[in-house]
PDB file of C-alpha atoms in Angstrom:
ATOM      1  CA  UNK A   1       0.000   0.000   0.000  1.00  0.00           C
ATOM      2  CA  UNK A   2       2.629   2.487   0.877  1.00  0.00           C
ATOM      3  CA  UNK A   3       4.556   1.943  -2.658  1.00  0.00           C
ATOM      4  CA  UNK A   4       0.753   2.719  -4.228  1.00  0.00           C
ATOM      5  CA  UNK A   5       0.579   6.133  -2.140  1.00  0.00           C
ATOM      6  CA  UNK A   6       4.162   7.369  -3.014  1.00  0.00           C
ATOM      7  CA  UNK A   7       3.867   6.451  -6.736  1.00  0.00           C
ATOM      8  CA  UNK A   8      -0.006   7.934  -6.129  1.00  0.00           C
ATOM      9  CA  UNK A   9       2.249  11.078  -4.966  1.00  0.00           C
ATOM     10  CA  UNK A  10       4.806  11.091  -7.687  1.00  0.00           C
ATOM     11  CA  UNK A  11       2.273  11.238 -10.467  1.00  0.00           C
ATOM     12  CA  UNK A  12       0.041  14.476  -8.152  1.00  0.00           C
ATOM     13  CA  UNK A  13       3.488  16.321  -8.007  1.00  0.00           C
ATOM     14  CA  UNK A  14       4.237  15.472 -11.862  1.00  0.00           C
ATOM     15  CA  UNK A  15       1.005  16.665 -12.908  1.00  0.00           C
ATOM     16  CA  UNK A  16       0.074  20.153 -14.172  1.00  0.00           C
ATOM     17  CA  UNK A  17      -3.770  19.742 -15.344  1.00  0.00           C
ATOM     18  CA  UNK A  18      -5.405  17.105 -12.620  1.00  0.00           C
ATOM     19  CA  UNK A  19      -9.464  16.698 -12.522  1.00  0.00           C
ATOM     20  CA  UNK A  20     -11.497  14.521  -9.525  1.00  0.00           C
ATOM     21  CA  UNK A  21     -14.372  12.669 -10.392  1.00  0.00           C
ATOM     22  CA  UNK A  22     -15.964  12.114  -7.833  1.00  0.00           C
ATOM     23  CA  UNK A  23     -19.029   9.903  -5.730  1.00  0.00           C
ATOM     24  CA  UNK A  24     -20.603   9.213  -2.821  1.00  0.00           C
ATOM     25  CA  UNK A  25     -17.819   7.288  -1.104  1.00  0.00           C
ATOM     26  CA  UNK A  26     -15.475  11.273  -1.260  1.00  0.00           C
ATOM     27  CA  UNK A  27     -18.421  12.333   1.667  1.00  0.00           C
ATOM     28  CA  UNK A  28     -18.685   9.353   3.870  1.00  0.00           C
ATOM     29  CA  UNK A  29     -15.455  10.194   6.062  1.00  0.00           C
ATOM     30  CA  UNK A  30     -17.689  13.577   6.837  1.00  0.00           C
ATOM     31  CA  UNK A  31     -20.443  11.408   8.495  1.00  0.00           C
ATOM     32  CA  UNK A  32     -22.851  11.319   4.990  1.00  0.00           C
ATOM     33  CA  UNK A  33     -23.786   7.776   3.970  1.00  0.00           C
ATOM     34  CA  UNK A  34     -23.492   6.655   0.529  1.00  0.00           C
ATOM     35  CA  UNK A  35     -26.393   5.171  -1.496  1.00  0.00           C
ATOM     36  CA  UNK A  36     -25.440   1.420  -2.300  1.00  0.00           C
ATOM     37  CA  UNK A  37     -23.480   0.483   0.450  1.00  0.00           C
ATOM     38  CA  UNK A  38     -24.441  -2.580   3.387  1.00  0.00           C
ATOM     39  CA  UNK A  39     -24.988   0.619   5.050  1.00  0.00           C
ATOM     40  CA  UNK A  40     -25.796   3.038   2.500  1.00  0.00           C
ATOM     41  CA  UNK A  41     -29.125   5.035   1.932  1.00  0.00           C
ATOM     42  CA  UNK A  42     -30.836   2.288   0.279  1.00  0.00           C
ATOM     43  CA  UNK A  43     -30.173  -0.597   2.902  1.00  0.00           C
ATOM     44  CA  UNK A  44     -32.017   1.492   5.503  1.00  0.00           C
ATOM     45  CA  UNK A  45     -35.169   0.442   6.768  1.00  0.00           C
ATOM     46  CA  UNK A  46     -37.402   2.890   7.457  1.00  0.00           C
ATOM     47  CA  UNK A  47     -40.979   1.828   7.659  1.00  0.00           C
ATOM     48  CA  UNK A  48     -41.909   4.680   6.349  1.00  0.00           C
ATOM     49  CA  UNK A  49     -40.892   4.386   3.601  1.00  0.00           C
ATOM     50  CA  UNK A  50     -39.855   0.547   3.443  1.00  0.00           C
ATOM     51  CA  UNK A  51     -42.636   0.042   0.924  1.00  0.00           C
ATOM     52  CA  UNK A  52     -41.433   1.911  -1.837  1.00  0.00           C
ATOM     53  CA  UNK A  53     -38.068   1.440  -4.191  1.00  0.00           C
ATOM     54  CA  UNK A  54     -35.560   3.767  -2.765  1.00  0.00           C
ATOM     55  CA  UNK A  55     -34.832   4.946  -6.805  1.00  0.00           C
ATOM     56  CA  UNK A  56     -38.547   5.921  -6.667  1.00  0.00           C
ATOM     57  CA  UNK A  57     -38.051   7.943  -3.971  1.00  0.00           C
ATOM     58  CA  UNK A  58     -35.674  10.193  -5.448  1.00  0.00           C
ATOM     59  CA  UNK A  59     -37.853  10.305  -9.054  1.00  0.00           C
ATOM     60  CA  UNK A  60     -39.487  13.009 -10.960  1.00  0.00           C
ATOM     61  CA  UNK A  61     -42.345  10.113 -11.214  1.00  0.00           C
ATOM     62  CA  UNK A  62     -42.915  10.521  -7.313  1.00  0.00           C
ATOM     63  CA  UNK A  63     -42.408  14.322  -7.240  1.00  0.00           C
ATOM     64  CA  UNK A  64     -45.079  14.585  -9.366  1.00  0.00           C
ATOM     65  CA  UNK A  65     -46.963  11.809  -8.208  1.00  0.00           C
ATOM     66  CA  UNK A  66     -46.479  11.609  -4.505  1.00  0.00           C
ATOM     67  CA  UNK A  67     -44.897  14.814  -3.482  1.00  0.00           C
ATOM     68  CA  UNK A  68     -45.435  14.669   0.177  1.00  0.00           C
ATOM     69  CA  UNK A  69     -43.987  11.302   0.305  1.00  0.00           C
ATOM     70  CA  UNK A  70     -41.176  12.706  -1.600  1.00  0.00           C
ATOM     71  CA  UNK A  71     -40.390  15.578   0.549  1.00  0.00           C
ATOM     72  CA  UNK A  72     -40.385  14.026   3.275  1.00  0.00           C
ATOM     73  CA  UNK A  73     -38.163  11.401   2.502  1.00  0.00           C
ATOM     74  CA  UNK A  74     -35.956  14.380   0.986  1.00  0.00           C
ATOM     75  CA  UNK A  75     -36.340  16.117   4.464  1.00  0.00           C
ATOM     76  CA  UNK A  76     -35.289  13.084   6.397  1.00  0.00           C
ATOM     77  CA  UNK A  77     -32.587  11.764   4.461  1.00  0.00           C
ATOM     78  CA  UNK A  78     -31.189  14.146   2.200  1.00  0.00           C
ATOM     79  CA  UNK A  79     -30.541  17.569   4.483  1.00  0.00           C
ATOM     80  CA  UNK A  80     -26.349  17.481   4.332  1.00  0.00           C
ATOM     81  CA  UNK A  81     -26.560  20.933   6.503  1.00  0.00           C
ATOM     82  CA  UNK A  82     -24.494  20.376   9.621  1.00  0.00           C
ATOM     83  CA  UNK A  83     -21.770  18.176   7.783  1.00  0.00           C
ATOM     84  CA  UNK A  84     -18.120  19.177   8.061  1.00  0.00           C
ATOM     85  CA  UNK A  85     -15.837  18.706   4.491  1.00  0.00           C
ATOM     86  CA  UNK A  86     -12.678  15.881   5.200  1.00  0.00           C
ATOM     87  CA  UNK A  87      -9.472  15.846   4.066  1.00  0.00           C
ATOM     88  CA  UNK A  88     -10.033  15.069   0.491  1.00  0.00           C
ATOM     89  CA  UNK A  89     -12.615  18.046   0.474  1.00  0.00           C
ATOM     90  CA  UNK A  90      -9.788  20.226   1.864  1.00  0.00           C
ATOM     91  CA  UNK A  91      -6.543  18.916   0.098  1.00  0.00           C
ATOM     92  CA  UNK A  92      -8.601  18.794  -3.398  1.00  0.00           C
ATOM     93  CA  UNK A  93      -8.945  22.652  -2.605  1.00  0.00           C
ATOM     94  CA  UNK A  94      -5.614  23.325  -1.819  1.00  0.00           C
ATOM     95  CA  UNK A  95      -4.647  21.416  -5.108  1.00  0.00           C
ATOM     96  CA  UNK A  96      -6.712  23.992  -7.241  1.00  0.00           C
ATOM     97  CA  UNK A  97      -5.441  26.831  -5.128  1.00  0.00           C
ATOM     98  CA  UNK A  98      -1.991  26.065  -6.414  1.00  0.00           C
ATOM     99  CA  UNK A  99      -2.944  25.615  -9.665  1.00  0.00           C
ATOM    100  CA  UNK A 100      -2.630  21.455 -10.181  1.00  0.00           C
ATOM    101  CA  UNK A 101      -6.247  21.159 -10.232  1.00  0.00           C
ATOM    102  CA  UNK A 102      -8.368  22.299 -13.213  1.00  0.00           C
ATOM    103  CA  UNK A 103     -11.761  20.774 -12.359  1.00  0.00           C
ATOM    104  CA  UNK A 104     -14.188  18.483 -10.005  1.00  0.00           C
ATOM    105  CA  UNK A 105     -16.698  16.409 -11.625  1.00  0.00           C
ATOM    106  CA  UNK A 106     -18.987  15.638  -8.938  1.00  0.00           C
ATOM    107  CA  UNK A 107     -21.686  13.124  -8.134  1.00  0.00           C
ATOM    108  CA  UNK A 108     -22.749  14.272  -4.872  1.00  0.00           C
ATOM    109  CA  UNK A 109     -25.011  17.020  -3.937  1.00  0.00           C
ATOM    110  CA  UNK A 110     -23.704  17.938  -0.573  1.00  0.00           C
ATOM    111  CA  UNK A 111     -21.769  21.021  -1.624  1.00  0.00           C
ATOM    112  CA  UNK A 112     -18.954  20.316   0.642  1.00  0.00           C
ATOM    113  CA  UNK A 113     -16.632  20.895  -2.207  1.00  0.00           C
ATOM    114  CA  UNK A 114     -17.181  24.486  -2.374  1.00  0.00           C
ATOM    115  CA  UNK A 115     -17.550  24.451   1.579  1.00  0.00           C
ATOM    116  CA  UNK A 116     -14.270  23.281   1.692  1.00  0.00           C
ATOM    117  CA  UNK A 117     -13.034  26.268  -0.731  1.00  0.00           C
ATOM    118  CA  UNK A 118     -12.955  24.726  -4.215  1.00  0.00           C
ATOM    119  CA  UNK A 119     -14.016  27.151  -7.139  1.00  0.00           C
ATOM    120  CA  UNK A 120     -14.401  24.754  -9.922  1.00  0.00           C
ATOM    121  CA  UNK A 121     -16.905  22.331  -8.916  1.00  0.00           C
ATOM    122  CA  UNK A 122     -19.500  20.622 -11.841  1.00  0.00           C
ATOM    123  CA  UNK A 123     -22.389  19.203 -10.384  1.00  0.00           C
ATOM    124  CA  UNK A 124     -23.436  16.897 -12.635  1.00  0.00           C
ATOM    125  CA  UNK A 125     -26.422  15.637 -10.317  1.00  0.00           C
ATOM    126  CA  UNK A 126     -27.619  19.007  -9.016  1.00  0.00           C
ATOM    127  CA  UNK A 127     -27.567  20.836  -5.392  1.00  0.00           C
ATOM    128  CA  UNK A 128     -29.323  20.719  -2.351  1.00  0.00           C
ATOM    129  CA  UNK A 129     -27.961  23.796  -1.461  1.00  0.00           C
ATOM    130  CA  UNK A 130     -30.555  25.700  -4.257  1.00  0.00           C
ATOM    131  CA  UNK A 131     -34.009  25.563  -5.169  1.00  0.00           C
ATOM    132  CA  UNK A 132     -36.373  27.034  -7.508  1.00  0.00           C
ATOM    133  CA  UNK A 133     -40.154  26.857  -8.491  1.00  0.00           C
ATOM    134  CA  UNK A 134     -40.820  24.180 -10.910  1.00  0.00           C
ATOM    135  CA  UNK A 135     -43.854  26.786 -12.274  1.00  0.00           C
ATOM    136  CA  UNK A 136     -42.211  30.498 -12.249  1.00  0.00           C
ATOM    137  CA  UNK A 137     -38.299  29.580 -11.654  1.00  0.00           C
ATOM    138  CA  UNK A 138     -38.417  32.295  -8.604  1.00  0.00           C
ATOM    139  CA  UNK A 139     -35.501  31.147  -6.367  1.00  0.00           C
ATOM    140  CA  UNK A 140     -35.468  30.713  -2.594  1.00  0.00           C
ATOM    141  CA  UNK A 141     -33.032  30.053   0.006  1.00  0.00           C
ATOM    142  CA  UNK A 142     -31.047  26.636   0.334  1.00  0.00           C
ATOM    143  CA  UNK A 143     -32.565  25.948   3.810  1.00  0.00           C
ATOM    144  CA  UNK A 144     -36.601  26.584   2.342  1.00  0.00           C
ATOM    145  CA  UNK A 145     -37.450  23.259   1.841  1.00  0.00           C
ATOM    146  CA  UNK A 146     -35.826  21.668   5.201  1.00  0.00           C
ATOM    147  CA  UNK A 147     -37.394  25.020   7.200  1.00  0.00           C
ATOM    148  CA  UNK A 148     -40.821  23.848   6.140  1.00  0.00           C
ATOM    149  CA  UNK A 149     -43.460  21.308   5.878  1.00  0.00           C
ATOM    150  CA  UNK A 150     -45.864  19.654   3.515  1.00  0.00           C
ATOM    151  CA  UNK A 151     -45.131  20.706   0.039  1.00  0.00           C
ATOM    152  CA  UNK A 152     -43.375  23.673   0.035  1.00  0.00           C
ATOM    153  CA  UNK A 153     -44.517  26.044  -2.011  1.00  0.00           C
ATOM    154  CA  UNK A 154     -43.611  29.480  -3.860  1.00  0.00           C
ATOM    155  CA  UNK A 155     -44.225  32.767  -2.033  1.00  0.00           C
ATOM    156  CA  UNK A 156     -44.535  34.491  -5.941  1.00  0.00           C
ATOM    157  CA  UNK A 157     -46.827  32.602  -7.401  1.00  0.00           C
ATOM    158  CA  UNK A 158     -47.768  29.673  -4.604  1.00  0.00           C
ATOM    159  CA  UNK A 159     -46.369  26.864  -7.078  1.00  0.00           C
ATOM    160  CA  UNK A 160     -44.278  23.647  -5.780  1.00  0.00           C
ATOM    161  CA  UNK A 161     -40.260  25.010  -4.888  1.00  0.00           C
ATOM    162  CA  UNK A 162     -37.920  21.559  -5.462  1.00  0.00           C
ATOM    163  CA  UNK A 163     -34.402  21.063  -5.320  1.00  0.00           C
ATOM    164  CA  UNK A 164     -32.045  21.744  -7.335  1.00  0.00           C
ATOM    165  CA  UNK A 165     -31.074  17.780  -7.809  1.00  0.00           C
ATOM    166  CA  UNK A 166     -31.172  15.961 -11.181  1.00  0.00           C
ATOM    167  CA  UNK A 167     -33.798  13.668 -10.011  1.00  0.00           C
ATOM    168  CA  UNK A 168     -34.281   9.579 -11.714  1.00  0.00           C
ATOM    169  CA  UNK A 169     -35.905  10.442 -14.739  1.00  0.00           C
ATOM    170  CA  UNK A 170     -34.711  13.360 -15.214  1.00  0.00           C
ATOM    171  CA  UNK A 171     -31.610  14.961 -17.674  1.00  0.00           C
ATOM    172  CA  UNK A 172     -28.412  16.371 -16.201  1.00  0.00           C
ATOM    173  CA  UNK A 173     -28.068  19.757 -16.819  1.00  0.00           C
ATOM    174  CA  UNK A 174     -26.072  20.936 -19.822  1.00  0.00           C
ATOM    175  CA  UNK A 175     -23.894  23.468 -18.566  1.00  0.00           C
ATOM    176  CA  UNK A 176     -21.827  20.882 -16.055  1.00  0.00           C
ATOM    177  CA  UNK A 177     -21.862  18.058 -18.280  1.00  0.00           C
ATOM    178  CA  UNK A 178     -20.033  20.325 -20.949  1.00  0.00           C
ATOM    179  CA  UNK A 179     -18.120  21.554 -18.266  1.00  0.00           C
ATOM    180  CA  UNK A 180     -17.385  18.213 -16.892  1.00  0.00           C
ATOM    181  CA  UNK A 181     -16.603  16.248 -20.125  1.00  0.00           C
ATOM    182  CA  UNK A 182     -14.616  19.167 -21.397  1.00  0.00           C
ATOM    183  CA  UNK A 183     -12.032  19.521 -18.420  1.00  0.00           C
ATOM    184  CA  UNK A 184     -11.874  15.383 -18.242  1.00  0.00           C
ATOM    185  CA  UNK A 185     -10.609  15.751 -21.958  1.00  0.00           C
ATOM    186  CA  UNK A 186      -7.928  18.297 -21.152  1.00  0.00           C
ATOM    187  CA  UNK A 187      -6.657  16.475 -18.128  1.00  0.00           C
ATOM    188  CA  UNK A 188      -3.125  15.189 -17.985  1.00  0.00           C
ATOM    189  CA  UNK A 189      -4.096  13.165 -14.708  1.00  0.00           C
ATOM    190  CA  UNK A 190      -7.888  12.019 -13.854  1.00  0.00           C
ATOM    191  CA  UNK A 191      -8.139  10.908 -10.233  1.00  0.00           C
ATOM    192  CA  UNK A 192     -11.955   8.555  -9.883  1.00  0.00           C
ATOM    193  CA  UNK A 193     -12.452   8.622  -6.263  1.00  0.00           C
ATOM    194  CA  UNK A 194     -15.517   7.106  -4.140  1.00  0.00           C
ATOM    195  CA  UNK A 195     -17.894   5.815  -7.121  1.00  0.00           C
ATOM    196  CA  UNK A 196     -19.043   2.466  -8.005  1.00  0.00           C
ATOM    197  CA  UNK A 197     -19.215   4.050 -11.867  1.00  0.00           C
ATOM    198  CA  UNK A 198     -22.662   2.450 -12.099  1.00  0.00           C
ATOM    199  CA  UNK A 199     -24.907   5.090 -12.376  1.00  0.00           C
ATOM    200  CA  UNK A 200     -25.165   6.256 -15.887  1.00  0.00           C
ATOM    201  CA  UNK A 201     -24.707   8.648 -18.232  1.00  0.00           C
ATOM    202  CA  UNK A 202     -22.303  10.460 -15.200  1.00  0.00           C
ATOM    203  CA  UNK A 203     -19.851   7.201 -15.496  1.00  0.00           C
ATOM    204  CA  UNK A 204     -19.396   7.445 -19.196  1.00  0.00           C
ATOM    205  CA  UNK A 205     -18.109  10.405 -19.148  1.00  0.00           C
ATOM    206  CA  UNK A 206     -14.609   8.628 -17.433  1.00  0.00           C
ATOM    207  CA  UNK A 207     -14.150   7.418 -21.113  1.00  0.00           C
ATOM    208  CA  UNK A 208     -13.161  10.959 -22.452  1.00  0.00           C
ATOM    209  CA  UNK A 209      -9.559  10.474 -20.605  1.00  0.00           C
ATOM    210  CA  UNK A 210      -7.031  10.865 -22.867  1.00  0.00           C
ATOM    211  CA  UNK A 211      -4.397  11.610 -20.295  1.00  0.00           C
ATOM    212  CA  UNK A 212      -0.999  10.549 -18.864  1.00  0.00           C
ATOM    213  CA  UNK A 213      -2.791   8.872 -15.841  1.00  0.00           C
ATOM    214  CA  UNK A 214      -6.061   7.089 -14.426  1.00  0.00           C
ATOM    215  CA  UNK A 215      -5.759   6.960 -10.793  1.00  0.00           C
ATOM    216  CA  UNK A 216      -9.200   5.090  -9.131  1.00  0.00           C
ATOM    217  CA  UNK A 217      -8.865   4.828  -5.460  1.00  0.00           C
ATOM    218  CA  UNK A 218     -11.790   3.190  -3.627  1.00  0.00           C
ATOM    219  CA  UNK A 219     -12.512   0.423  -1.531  1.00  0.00           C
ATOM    220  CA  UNK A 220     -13.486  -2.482  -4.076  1.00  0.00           C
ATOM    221  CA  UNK A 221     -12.429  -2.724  -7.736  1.00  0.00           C
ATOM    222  CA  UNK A 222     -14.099  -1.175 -10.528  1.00  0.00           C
ATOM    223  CA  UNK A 223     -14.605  -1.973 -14.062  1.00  0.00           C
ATOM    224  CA  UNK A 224     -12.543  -0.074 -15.589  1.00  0.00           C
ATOM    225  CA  UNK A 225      -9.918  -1.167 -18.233  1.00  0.00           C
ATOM    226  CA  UNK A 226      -6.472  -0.069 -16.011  1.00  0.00           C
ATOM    227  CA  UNK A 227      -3.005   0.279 -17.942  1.00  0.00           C
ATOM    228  CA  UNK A 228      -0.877  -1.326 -15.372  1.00  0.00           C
ATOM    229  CA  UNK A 229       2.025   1.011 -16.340  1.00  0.00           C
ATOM    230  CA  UNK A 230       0.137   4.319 -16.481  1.00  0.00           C
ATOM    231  CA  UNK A 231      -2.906   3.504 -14.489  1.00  0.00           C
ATOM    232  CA  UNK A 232      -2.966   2.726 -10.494  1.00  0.00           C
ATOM    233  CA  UNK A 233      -5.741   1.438  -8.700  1.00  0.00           C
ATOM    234  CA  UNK A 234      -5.742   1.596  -4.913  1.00  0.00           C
ATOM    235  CA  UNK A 235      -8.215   0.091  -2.435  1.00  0.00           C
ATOM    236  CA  UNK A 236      -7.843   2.190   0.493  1.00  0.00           C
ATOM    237  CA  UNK A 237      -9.582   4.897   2.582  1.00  0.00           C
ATOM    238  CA  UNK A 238      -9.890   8.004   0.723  1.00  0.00           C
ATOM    239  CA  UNK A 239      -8.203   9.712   3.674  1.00  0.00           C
ATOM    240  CA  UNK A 240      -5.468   7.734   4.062  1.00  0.00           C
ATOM    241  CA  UNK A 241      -4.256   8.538   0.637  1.00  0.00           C
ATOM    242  CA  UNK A 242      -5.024  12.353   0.867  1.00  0.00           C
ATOM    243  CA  UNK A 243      -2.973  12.966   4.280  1.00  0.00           C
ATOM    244  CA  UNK A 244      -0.297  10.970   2.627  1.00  0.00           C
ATOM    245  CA  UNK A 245      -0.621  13.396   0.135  1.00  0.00           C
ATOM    246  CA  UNK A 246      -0.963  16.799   2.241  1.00  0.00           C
ATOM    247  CA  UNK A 247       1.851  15.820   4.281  1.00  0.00           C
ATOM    248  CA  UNK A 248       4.312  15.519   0.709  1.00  0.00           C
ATOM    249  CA  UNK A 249       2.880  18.877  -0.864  1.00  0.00           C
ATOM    250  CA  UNK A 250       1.987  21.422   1.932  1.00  0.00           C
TER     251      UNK A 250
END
């Protein structure tokens, strides 16, 4: 493990044009559970909600459908206020402040990338840190939906405010996945970090490296075609490898 980390190291200091794609797994060392883990978001039982398909849950089909049920699911499971970013958070920002770091790509909807301090962030799956009104696009503040009950609804016009989150069912929005795929393609080094890769089209977009190096660090293997030369794969803790890395650069 330790030759992984320093050659994990090498290739960070080497590097001039780095971008982090990153998933679920990047946030669990802050206390927020992933979605398809033994002890992930899904496996929870909630009676509740134990009756319905956790995907539904988080679906434009039950927004429109069931939107009580899917607010307060959303309330209970889904409020990331209060959460603290880690190490890989903080190092990824520090990285960018120096000018290795081009980009994030990110799955998650926390926001604890920017909380940490990192400027370019695409959120390919949306925010829960902004909302809007799905009839007049008036926005409200990121804590409107939490701060209430029932449906929450517009103080304009009185329609239904949602999150910002690309819901199932629903397209990513355009301006981060142009972002996202177009940084990937200029990358010399593409770090995957704390994703399974299985939720599509978001895992494609891995496919646009052209780079020097594919780095994947998480805690089971992926599917990804490696280059054992060029590529490294290391199943560790995310924050063992980024205090490792903090401790080389700053």
């Amino acid at each position: 493990m330790e030759a992984l980390i320093a050659k994990f190291i090498e290739w960070i200091k080497e590097s001039e044009h780095i971008v982090f794609f990153g998933g679920a797994g990047v946030s669990t060392e802050s206390g927020i559970p992933d979605f398809r883990s033994k002890d992930g978001l899904y496996n929870q039982h909630d009676v509740q909600f134990d009756k319905y398909q956790p995907e539904y849950l988080l679906s434009h089909t039950c927004l429109m459908r069931e939107p009580e049920v899917f607010f307060e699911f959303y309330r209970q499971k889904m409020d990331s206020r209060g959460f603290e970013p880690n190490v890989t958070h903080r190092v990824l920002a520090k990285l960018e402040e120096i000018g290795k770091l081009d980009a994030i790509v990110t799955q998650n909807i926390d926001g604890l990338h920017q909380l940490a301090g990192s400027k370019c962030v695409y959120e390919i799956h949306g925010t829960t840190h902004k909302n809007y009104c799905a009839s007049c696009g008036e926005r409200v503040g990121e804590n409107y939906i939490f701060e209430t009950t029932g449906i929450p609804r517009c103080p304009k016009c009185g329609g239904m405010i949602r999150p910002q989150v690309t819901l199932y069912e629903e397209g990513l929005p355009e301006d981060a996945v142009r972002g996202a795929v177009d940084a990937i393609r200029k990358a010399d080094t593409l770090i995957v970090a704390g994703t399974s890769l299985n939720v599509y089209p978001a895992a494609s977009y891995v496919y646009e490296f052209r780079g020097n190096h594919l780095i994947v660090l998480n805690k089971e293997p992926l599917h990804v075609q490696l280059n054992q030369e060029k590529d490294l794969f290391i199943e560790a803790a995310m924050g063992q490898v980024f205090v490792a890395l903090e401790d080389a650069l700053f």
